[in-house]
Amino acid sequence: MTIALPAPILRVHDGMVVDANPLAAIEVGRSLDGLIGTALVDLFELADRDAVARLLGEPVPTTSVTVSTAGADRRRVELRAAGDGDGRTVVVALRDRTEERLLHAVIDAVADSTLLLDPEGLVRWQSRTLGTQMRGGPEAGLGFNPLERIHPEDLPGVLDASAQVVAAAGTRVRHVARSRSVTDDDAWQLIEMTGIDASDDPDLGGFLIQVCEVEDAQVVDSLAEADGRFLSLADAAPVGILVSDRLGRTVYRNVAAKELLGEPDLLVHTDWRDLASGASRDLIDGIVRGAVDTGSPGSVTTSFEIGGQVRWLRVHIAPRRTASGSDPYLITTLEDVTSEIEAREATDRLTHMLDATSDYVAVFRPTGEILYVNAATRALLDVLVGEGAAGELADLIDDEPRRSWISAAMEELETTDVWQGNLELNTGGGQVIPVSAMGLIRRLPDGELDWVAIHARDISELKQAEHLLRDLASHDHLTGLANRALFTERLERAVAGHRRERSGVAVMFCDLDGFKAINDRHGHAAGDLVLSVIADRLRLVTRETDTTARVGGDEFVIVCERITDLVELGELAQRVIDAVNGPITLPNTGPVPMLPVRIRVGISVGVGVAGADHPEVDADRLLTLADTAMYRAKAAGGTTSVIDVLR
């Protein structure tokens, strides 16, 4: 079955193509039917077939080689093979490495020649461009001294330039002089020579000389004739475009390139890379070497100092070859990305700050798609994922609170782009934390929501502090019982409920018997301990619906809701008396070690009751009734109770 993938793919078994997709057939210049059953090596030029065969036999699971296809439509393609390494069955992916030939004819029109001189200064090798121009043929120029073709008046300058080449190994030295034309010994032409000392290079072992005829107008005219449409587009392009040879000499530059490089006088035949320095120059040179040596394009974003300011340019360099296949020329595009880099740096700084905070930050689409979460939020989601959650922001808030929040927030965001409120976030293990949250939205031009940003801060400590403050404001600091303010509030509430429902309400006013003697004999610390113990005992014997409060030094009151049965009230009062009357152990705090002291205190209880037939009672009257009953219990000797019912 034909491979249905959006890339050129071949399946090869024992070196034969057994399956392919239409894209692969296009890449190798054959029909799909003509491709199946063909040996893979037969699809490529003879010089590359050994490389293809080695590719099939490589033991590495995935490897690649760049070769040329056979046939009239010659292409340079990269093959990547993946298989088990035994060469039986492999899958081969093809990638077109043939660059578009925008300026092929242009490059052919440029007089560009390269010579390699031996240590004696004689020509060992010359480029195809120069060889085809020699009247005696490609071999005619080998073994001669190129200085013999230099104009006598210009020879001293050329010799000085040659000395600079020898003295500065690896450095490019340029010089312009007159030389005899390669096609006409009686004609002189102005040339620019670039020399490099490559005597230490084991492959070259001599001096590399590149020669270019200095005819700026002719170069540009040739460029226009070869591809006028390219020039028209390039001149109007907002990005810088440069065409240069392998040594960096500029063949063409558009207006934007000169502006981006801050060089309005950037000329043909100058090396634009000289405007870069240090690390930037090294990066660009590395891409140029890769383009020249391997034919692979490359990109780098690097800084230039332009007009006293640092600007960031995205540099993309792609190799091109002339129609005759001579040395490559390079097409360079320059794009100013300073604002992009600065924005990215600002984003990186902001991201670093957000990751460093303990607050929770998230940015998401209205659909719930996560665009960004900071480190604290990621950690929270990871905990929930570990418990089986999906890792979505919805996991942080339970369904019902989330729906309520969204409803309230969306209503508010109809008229504003900012929302504030409180939420509770799941932290795992069934626990939640309160957070103060702020939401910010961004809208599309049509008014639809684009994204939502949420910033939430843990306010657990604030809530605890608020709870503590409320507790301090409504509870006795010594016993933890309700204080007078909370007692009054609860009594008013109970009386209001009785007025509505005639359900009954009672107040027990309790005063300790003999408490002053304990303070006088054992000290106030002992008295405080006794009060705390009694408070704990009162909690144990009263009902959950009752409110027990300390309203004075040794005075306690109990609000009893929904009760009218006098027997039940009498039993509750007796439980209070029995609980308080139990022995209390005081630690001995004297200078001489002694056994702990055991004491007893009593309590007098007065009960005021409003039954179903007294719906119009008020809180003060009921409390006064209980207070009067308590004094009657005191008068009866204490440690007893008296119950009075409203008449």
XYZ file of C-alpha atoms in Angstrom:
647
model
C 0.000 0.000 0.000
C 1.365 3.385 -0.970
C 2.727 5.295 1.999
C 0.289 8.061 3.029
C 2.600 10.524 4.733
C 3.073 14.259 3.965
C 6.773 13.766 3.194
C 8.760 11.891 0.497
C 9.115 8.323 1.856
C 10.493 5.102 0.339
C 10.384 1.589 1.778
C 13.365 -0.494 0.679
C 13.830 -4.241 1.061
C 17.158 -5.855 0.140
C 18.095 -2.680 -1.693
C 14.935 -2.609 -3.857
C 12.145 -0.033 -3.595
C 9.017 -1.918 -2.546
C 6.777 1.010 -1.657
C 6.770 4.784 -2.086
C 4.455 7.752 -1.964
C 3.856 10.265 -4.783
C 6.067 12.890 -3.118
C 9.033 10.516 -3.268
C 8.377 9.868 -6.960
C 8.457 13.620 -7.608
C 11.725 14.034 -5.711
C 13.585 11.387 -7.730
C 11.984 12.405 -11.044
C 10.153 9.137 -11.783
C 6.608 7.919 -11.964
C 5.300 5.979 -9.021
C 4.922 2.800 -11.098
C 8.416 3.204 -12.514
C 9.813 3.651 -9.011
C 8.551 0.402 -7.456
C 10.914 -2.496 -8.107
C 13.916 -0.257 -8.889
C 17.188 -0.631 -7.013
C 17.619 2.346 -4.691
C 21.189 3.019 -5.889
C 19.985 3.284 -9.511
C 17.988 6.379 -8.619
C 21.169 8.387 -8.046
C 24.266 9.394 -9.996
C 27.103 6.927 -10.340
C 29.413 8.969 -8.125
C 26.948 8.783 -5.243
C 25.833 5.142 -5.470
C 28.498 3.833 -3.107
C 27.341 6.312 -0.487
C 23.736 5.132 -0.909
C 24.808 1.507 -0.564
C 26.720 2.317 2.616
C 23.668 4.101 3.961
C 21.594 0.917 3.610
C 24.209 -1.127 5.418
C 24.787 1.245 8.316
C 24.225 -0.454 11.702
C 23.073 2.857 13.186
C 19.247 2.942 13.461
C 19.046 6.377 11.814
C 21.649 7.957 9.545
C 21.780 10.199 6.484
C 23.699 11.038 3.320
C 23.362 13.786 0.713
C 23.461 12.641 -2.916
C 22.341 13.699 -6.396
C 19.467 12.123 -8.304
C 20.095 10.696 -11.767
C 18.295 11.941 -14.858
C 17.704 15.228 -16.565
C 16.133 16.889 -13.534
C 19.209 16.592 -11.357
C 18.499 17.310 -7.701
C 20.552 17.267 -4.564
C 18.667 15.368 -1.865
C 19.385 14.196 1.651
C 18.490 10.584 2.456
C 17.705 9.547 6.020
C 17.366 5.823 6.621
C 15.897 4.077 9.625
C 15.855 0.310 10.113
C 17.261 -2.594 12.040
C 20.738 -2.168 10.519
C 20.867 -5.454 8.608
C 19.963 -3.820 5.283
C 16.934 -6.031 4.786
C 14.116 -3.540 5.234
C 14.594 0.169 5.836
C 12.481 3.282 5.514
C 14.152 6.081 3.607
C 13.028 9.710 3.925
C 14.065 12.199 1.228
C 14.669 15.874 1.788
C 15.206 18.216 -1.134
C 18.495 20.009 -0.606
C 18.290 21.811 -3.964
C 18.082 25.516 -3.257
C 15.989 27.782 -5.435
C 18.063 29.252 -8.244
C 17.052 32.880 -7.970
C 20.409 34.222 -9.070
C 22.036 31.407 -11.022
C 22.436 33.440 -14.162
C 23.456 36.447 -12.068
C 26.315 34.576 -10.450
C 27.486 33.310 -13.845
C 27.670 36.899 -15.027
C 30.051 37.870 -12.214
C 33.738 37.571 -13.122
C 34.876 35.432 -10.212
C 38.055 33.350 -10.287
C 40.019 31.489 -7.653
C 43.674 30.405 -7.801
C 45.685 28.165 -5.505
C 49.409 28.941 -5.590
C 52.122 26.618 -4.364
C 54.828 27.911 -1.980
C 56.843 29.046 -5.029
C 53.954 31.243 -6.187
C 52.985 29.048 -9.176
C 49.397 28.109 -9.977
C 48.528 24.620 -8.694
C 44.778 24.859 -9.232
C 42.282 27.276 -10.754
C 38.502 27.496 -10.560
C 36.303 26.301 -13.400
C 35.219 29.875 -14.152
C 38.790 30.900 -14.830
C 39.725 27.666 -16.598
C 36.925 27.936 -19.114
C 37.971 31.491 -19.954
C 41.630 30.662 -20.674
C 42.390 30.725 -24.382
C 44.518 27.600 -24.083
C 41.878 25.718 -22.130
C 41.598 24.770 -18.458
C 45.172 23.405 -18.313
C 46.816 26.439 -19.878
C 47.057 28.452 -16.687
C 48.553 25.745 -14.465
C 52.202 26.190 -13.451
C 52.462 29.889 -14.371
C 53.190 32.801 -12.046
C 50.119 35.126 -11.923
C 52.366 38.090 -11.089
C 53.504 37.984 -14.725
C 50.018 39.180 -15.725
C 50.002 42.213 -13.395
C 50.528 45.675 -14.923
C 54.120 46.810 -14.287
C 52.993 50.013 -12.583
C 50.826 48.069 -10.159
C 53.334 45.279 -9.456
C 55.010 46.943 -6.412
C 51.639 47.295 -4.665
C 50.740 43.687 -5.415
C 54.123 42.520 -4.010
C 53.494 44.516 -0.822
C 50.033 42.939 -0.503
C 51.593 39.498 -1.068
C 54.072 40.171 1.726
C 51.144 41.032 4.033
C 49.513 37.718 3.161
C 52.669 35.808 4.084
C 53.188 37.816 7.268
C 49.626 37.419 8.544
C 48.721 33.757 8.185
C 44.994 33.153 7.823
C 44.195 36.850 7.330
C 42.447 38.110 4.217
C 44.322 40.833 2.349
C 42.648 42.727 -0.483
C 44.286 44.730 -3.236
C 43.092 46.281 -6.497
C 45.358 46.262 -9.558
C 45.354 45.992 -13.344
C 45.818 42.577 -14.945
C 45.860 41.198 -18.453
C 42.491 39.866 -19.519
C 42.262 36.089 -19.495
C 40.605 36.235 -22.903
C 42.822 38.917 -24.472
C 46.495 39.365 -23.574
C 46.501 42.843 -25.115
C 43.685 44.117 -22.847
C 43.939 45.262 -19.244
C 41.182 44.896 -16.687
C 40.857 46.244 -13.157
C 40.662 43.389 -10.680
C 40.384 42.985 -6.949
C 42.511 40.257 -5.448
C 41.891 38.693 -2.027
C 44.776 36.622 -0.726
C 44.885 34.147 2.147
C 47.967 32.308 3.406
C 46.871 28.654 3.540
C 50.363 27.156 3.576
C 49.696 25.502 6.951
C 46.524 23.869 5.696
C 47.335 20.194 4.955
C 44.844 20.148 2.083
C 45.838 23.424 0.445
C 49.507 23.922 1.323
C 49.848 27.227 -0.466
C 48.242 30.607 -1.069
C 44.602 31.060 -2.023
C 43.916 34.000 -4.326
C 40.418 35.063 -5.346
C 40.092 37.457 -8.243
C 37.068 39.568 -9.103
C 36.817 42.127 -11.848
C 36.058 45.536 -10.373
C 33.096 46.609 -12.431
C 30.417 47.704 -9.968
C 28.019 48.953 -12.598
C 28.555 45.867 -14.727
C 27.839 43.567 -11.749
C 24.589 45.289 -10.919
C 23.605 45.458 -14.585
C 24.251 41.716 -14.868
C 22.158 41.121 -11.817
C 19.320 43.129 -13.276
C 19.533 41.337 -16.610
C 19.687 37.909 -14.967
C 16.787 38.383 -12.597
C 15.169 41.767 -12.820
C 12.143 40.583 -10.858
C 14.379 39.627 -7.958
C 15.967 43.079 -7.975
C 12.586 44.785 -8.037
C 11.361 42.720 -5.119
C 14.607 43.009 -3.188
C 14.797 46.785 -3.563
C 11.284 47.117 -2.145
C 11.700 44.468 0.562
C 11.573 45.604 4.217
C 14.343 43.140 5.083
C 17.978 43.540 4.151
C 19.156 41.386 1.224
C 22.796 40.816 0.329
C 24.432 38.652 -2.331
C 28.085 37.813 -1.697
C 30.711 35.334 -2.798
C 32.266 32.700 -0.578
C 34.873 35.171 0.691
C 32.260 37.697 1.675
C 32.565 40.192 -1.194
C 29.253 41.884 -1.838
C 27.741 41.425 -5.288
C 24.424 43.078 -4.498
C 22.852 44.866 -1.530
C 19.448 46.451 -1.271
C 18.588 49.718 0.459
C 17.227 48.008 3.571
C 20.526 46.139 4.067
C 22.480 49.393 4.068
C 20.059 50.957 6.533
C 20.042 47.942 8.862
C 23.839 47.829 8.937
C 24.062 51.577 9.449
C 26.216 51.917 6.329
C 24.541 54.135 3.707
C 27.695 53.872 1.595
C 27.930 50.071 1.749
C 29.480 49.284 -1.631
C 29.660 46.312 -3.908
C 32.835 44.265 -3.316
C 33.062 45.234 0.354
C 32.628 42.505 2.974
C 29.555 43.332 5.024
C 30.740 40.966 7.740
C 33.467 43.478 8.593
C 30.710 45.499 10.246
C 30.304 42.722 12.830
C 32.916 42.141 15.490
C 33.931 39.638 18.135
C 31.499 36.831 18.851
C 28.989 38.068 16.249
C 31.583 37.810 13.476
C 32.565 34.316 14.607
C 28.942 33.140 14.540
C 28.328 34.541 11.068
C 31.592 33.115 9.726
C 30.589 29.704 11.051
C 27.331 29.822 9.078
C 29.187 30.959 5.954
C 31.591 28.014 6.267
C 28.693 25.635 6.675
C 26.927 27.086 3.626
C 30.060 26.863 1.495
C 31.282 23.461 2.700
C 28.002 21.552 2.986
C 25.563 23.608 0.967
C 23.329 23.953 4.018
C 21.635 27.251 4.884
C 21.912 28.583 8.407
C 20.548 31.297 10.660
C 21.729 33.158 13.710
C 20.371 36.025 15.758
C 23.204 38.230 16.935
C 23.975 41.787 17.938
C 25.517 44.624 15.941
C 26.582 48.025 17.205
C 24.863 50.374 14.801
C 24.978 54.137 15.254
C 26.255 53.746 18.817
C 23.346 51.466 19.742
C 23.141 47.698 20.044
C 20.699 46.247 17.536
C 19.773 42.590 17.130
C 19.623 41.199 13.604
C 18.380 37.811 12.493
C 20.873 36.711 9.829
C 19.918 33.945 7.407
C 22.502 32.745 4.874
C 21.718 30.319 2.044
C 24.160 29.112 -0.635
C 23.497 29.380 -4.373
C 25.428 28.074 -7.338
C 25.770 29.367 -10.850
C 24.286 27.451 -13.716
C 27.774 26.196 -14.550
C 28.124 24.767 -11.033
C 31.028 26.983 -10.010
C 31.780 28.039 -6.431
C 28.748 28.979 -4.401
C 27.495 32.460 -3.803
C 25.589 33.362 -0.689
C 22.190 35.012 -0.296
C 21.912 36.773 3.054
C 18.782 38.276 4.570
C 18.894 40.634 7.540
C 15.900 41.291 9.773
C 15.865 43.700 12.696
C 14.486 41.750 15.669
C 15.621 44.137 18.402
C 12.089 44.740 19.668
C 11.422 40.991 19.595
C 14.595 40.244 21.593
C 13.859 43.004 24.074
C 10.289 41.727 24.476
C 11.590 38.186 24.955
C 14.105 39.366 27.548
C 11.357 41.272 29.345
C 9.179 38.146 29.226
C 12.053 36.018 30.555
C 12.573 38.456 33.418
C 8.871 38.448 34.204
C 8.728 34.638 34.002
C 11.706 34.373 36.358
C 10.015 36.721 38.811
C 6.712 34.843 38.607
C 8.465 31.498 39.121
C 10.222 32.900 42.187
C 6.980 33.978 43.883
C 4.848 31.714 46.033
C 1.709 33.215 44.486
C -0.254 31.211 41.918
C -0.269 32.600 38.360
C -1.972 31.117 35.302
C -2.886 32.323 31.820
C -5.454 30.325 29.862
C -7.897 30.433 26.985
C -11.654 30.613 27.634
C -11.707 26.946 26.552
C -9.404 26.048 29.464
C -6.279 25.617 27.311
C -3.281 26.490 29.497
C -0.977 29.116 27.999
C 1.261 29.594 31.052
C 1.495 28.605 34.699
C 4.254 29.601 37.082
C 6.294 27.217 39.232
C 3.955 27.385 42.250
C 0.920 26.538 40.123
C 2.787 23.743 38.314
C 3.731 22.215 41.674
C 0.093 22.347 42.790
C -1.105 20.707 39.571
C 1.590 18.015 39.872
C 0.251 17.072 43.312
C -3.281 16.762 41.927
C -2.060 14.757 38.910
C -0.391 12.390 41.357
C -3.836 11.834 42.876
C -5.364 11.025 39.488
C -6.460 14.462 38.271
C -6.129 15.481 34.613
C -3.688 18.317 35.258
C -6.136 21.000 34.109
C -6.754 24.320 35.832
C -10.317 23.164 36.537
C -8.819 20.629 38.978
C -7.838 23.482 41.294
C -11.428 24.512 42.112
C -14.322 22.155 42.851
C -17.191 22.097 40.366
C -19.866 24.044 42.255
C -17.576 26.824 43.566
C -16.031 27.081 40.102
C -19.411 27.501 38.413
C -20.426 30.129 40.957
C -17.132 31.968 40.520
C -17.325 31.917 36.718
C -20.887 33.191 36.803
C -20.031 36.062 39.151
C -16.772 36.904 37.387
C -18.266 36.865 33.894
C -21.063 39.179 35.006
C -18.524 41.644 36.368
C -16.248 41.323 33.339
C -19.058 42.435 31.058
C -18.235 46.008 32.032
C -14.568 45.761 33.065
C -11.447 43.809 32.187
C -10.410 43.159 35.807
C -12.078 41.017 38.475
C -11.157 40.539 42.137
C -12.483 38.131 44.721
C -11.737 35.197 47.020
C -11.512 31.539 46.029
C -10.505 28.221 47.550
C -7.869 26.125 45.763
C -7.473 22.367 46.112
C -4.030 21.461 47.407
C -4.420 17.688 47.418
C -5.406 15.248 50.092
C -8.865 16.776 50.251
C -7.460 20.041 51.584
C -8.180 23.561 50.320
C -6.556 26.930 50.925
C -8.237 30.332 50.727
C -6.747 32.707 48.153
C -7.299 36.297 47.172
C -7.523 36.295 43.369
C -7.393 38.893 40.631
C -8.458 38.107 37.082
C -7.413 40.045 33.988
C -8.839 39.397 30.531
C -7.768 40.284 27.017
C -10.322 40.657 24.253
C -10.037 40.220 20.514
C -10.984 43.140 18.246
C -14.495 41.690 17.887
C -14.960 41.692 21.663
C -14.550 37.941 22.170
C -12.328 36.739 25.018
C -8.784 35.929 23.905
C -7.207 34.858 27.198
C -7.656 35.158 30.949
C -4.866 35.699 33.482
C -5.360 34.818 37.156
C -3.101 35.871 40.023
C -3.951 34.254 43.376
C -2.292 34.689 46.768
C -2.576 32.300 49.714
C -4.391 34.156 52.505
C -4.527 31.266 54.984
C -2.533 33.223 57.568
C -4.737 36.280 57.032
C -7.876 34.169 57.487
C -6.395 32.633 60.633
C -5.585 36.090 61.934
C -9.131 37.288 61.146
C -10.552 34.236 62.893
C -8.316 34.881 65.899
C -9.389 38.526 66.027
C -13.046 37.526 65.802
C -12.466 34.938 68.498
C -10.729 37.448 70.735
C -13.568 39.900 70.211
C -16.259 37.365 71.080
C -14.665 34.967 73.596
C -13.235 35.183 77.093
C -9.442 35.087 76.876
C -9.049 32.977 80.057
C -11.662 30.252 79.637
C -12.361 30.342 75.881
C -16.094 30.597 76.624
C -18.271 33.193 74.932
C -17.850 36.665 76.416
C -20.587 39.124 77.337
C -20.843 40.515 73.771
C -21.348 37.100 72.173
C -23.689 36.025 75.007
C -25.864 39.098 74.407
C -25.981 38.366 70.654
C -26.915 34.701 71.207
C -29.564 35.610 73.813
C -31.155 38.166 71.469
C -31.192 35.547 68.706
C -32.769 32.920 70.979
C -35.429 35.364 72.185
C -36.217 36.380 68.580
C -36.643 32.700 67.669
C -38.970 32.188 70.619
C -41.103 35.163 69.559
C -41.514 33.678 66.087
C -42.081 30.040 67.028
C -42.966 30.064 70.775
C -40.360 27.340 71.107
C -39.208 28.314 74.563
C -36.061 29.930 75.893
C -34.283 29.919 79.240
C -31.293 31.613 80.866
C -29.210 30.099 83.683
C -27.324 32.680 85.754
C -24.537 30.933 87.713
C -22.291 32.346 90.446
C -19.536 30.387 92.192
C -19.730 29.828 95.967
C -16.531 30.353 97.950
C -14.410 31.474 95.039
C -13.074 34.593 96.828
C -11.527 32.437 99.541
C -9.573 30.480 96.921
C -8.105 33.686 95.493
C -7.262 34.977 98.960
C -5.651 31.736 100.145
C -4.016 30.327 97.024
C -3.558 33.376 94.791
C -5.030 34.624 91.561
C -3.140 32.057 89.468
C -4.938 29.303 91.351
C -8.193 31.196 90.893
C -7.616 31.384 87.140
C -6.946 27.631 87.067
C -10.224 26.972 88.928
C -12.143 29.136 86.445
C -10.617 27.266 83.483
C -11.461 23.868 85.003
C -15.049 24.927 85.703
C -15.399 26.266 82.139
C -14.308 22.876 80.774
C -16.824 21.089 83.038
C -19.644 23.378 81.932
C -18.870 22.542 78.287
C -19.230 18.841 79.091
C -22.627 19.001 80.806
C -24.434 21.551 78.580
C -26.086 20.757 75.266
C -24.513 21.490 71.886
C -27.271 23.994 71.184
C -26.619 25.882 74.438
C -24.331 28.918 74.682
C -22.149 29.074 77.790
C -20.495 32.404 78.580
C -18.359 33.989 81.278
C -19.772 37.449 81.973
C -17.903 38.395 85.140
C -15.125 37.323 87.505
C -16.875 34.163 88.754
C -20.198 34.595 86.949
C -21.356 32.319 84.136
C -24.548 32.329 82.086
C -26.056 29.633 79.888
C -28.560 30.359 77.090
C -30.851 27.367 76.525
C -32.859 27.476 73.291
C -36.032 25.515 72.460
C -36.721 24.306 75.983
C -39.791 24.775 78.233
C -39.822 21.597 80.324
C -39.038 22.637 83.913
C -37.994 19.101 84.862
C -35.447 19.025 82.036
C -34.168 22.458 83.094
C -33.909 21.282 86.699
C -31.874 18.248 85.630
C -29.548 20.452 83.541
C -29.079 22.826 86.496
C -28.274 19.885 88.784
C -25.700 18.546 86.309
C -24.055 21.956 86.373
C -23.994 21.973 90.192
C -22.608 18.424 90.403
C -19.920 19.068 87.784
C -18.709 22.273 89.448
C -18.802 20.750 92.944
C -16.311 18.026 92.030
C -12.809 18.228 93.573
C -10.181 20.374 91.839
C -6.479 19.718 92.320
C -4.185 22.726 92.626
C -0.435 22.338 92.181
C 1.677 23.346 95.176
C 3.713 26.382 94.278
C 5.260 27.094 97.681
C 9.008 27.069 98.462
C 8.775 23.759 100.339
C 7.773 20.682 98.275
C 4.348 19.472 99.422
C 1.540 17.334 98.104
C -0.924 18.963 95.654
C -3.919 20.716 97.225
C -7.472 19.456 96.564
C -10.280 21.983 96.871
C -14.013 22.226 96.166
C -16.237 25.112 95.129
C -19.970 25.328 94.843
C -22.232 27.158 92.441
C -25.612 28.823 92.774
C -27.857 28.623 89.718
C -30.821 30.845 88.924
C -33.014 29.934 85.961
C -35.353 32.311 84.100
C -37.815 30.591 81.727
C -40.122 31.936 79.013
C -42.664 29.356 77.910
C -44.948 29.117 74.917
C -47.513 31.358 76.611
C -45.017 34.219 76.971
C -44.029 35.119 73.367
C -43.452 38.834 74.042
C -40.521 38.390 76.431
C -37.391 40.486 75.900
C -33.796 39.534 76.636
C -33.230 41.996 79.512
C -36.334 40.863 81.368
C -35.391 37.202 81.032
C -31.835 37.873 82.228
C -33.114 39.881 85.217
C -35.442 37.011 86.103
C -32.520 34.545 86.090
C -30.309 36.944 88.107
C -32.975 37.311 90.791
C -33.413 33.535 90.960
C -29.650 33.102 91.417
C -29.645 35.445 94.434
C -32.492 33.426 95.939
C -30.351 30.294 95.496
C -27.461 32.078 97.252
C -29.782 33.071 100.079
C -30.823 29.443 100.453
C -27.242 28.490 101.273
C -25.765 28.129 97.772
C -24.881 25.077 95.725
C -28.483 24.805 94.641
C -30.793 26.096 91.921
C -33.952 28.150 91.722
C -36.202 28.253 88.655
C -38.542 31.158 87.929
C -41.062 31.215 85.096
C -42.343 34.420 83.586
C -45.857 35.249 84.740
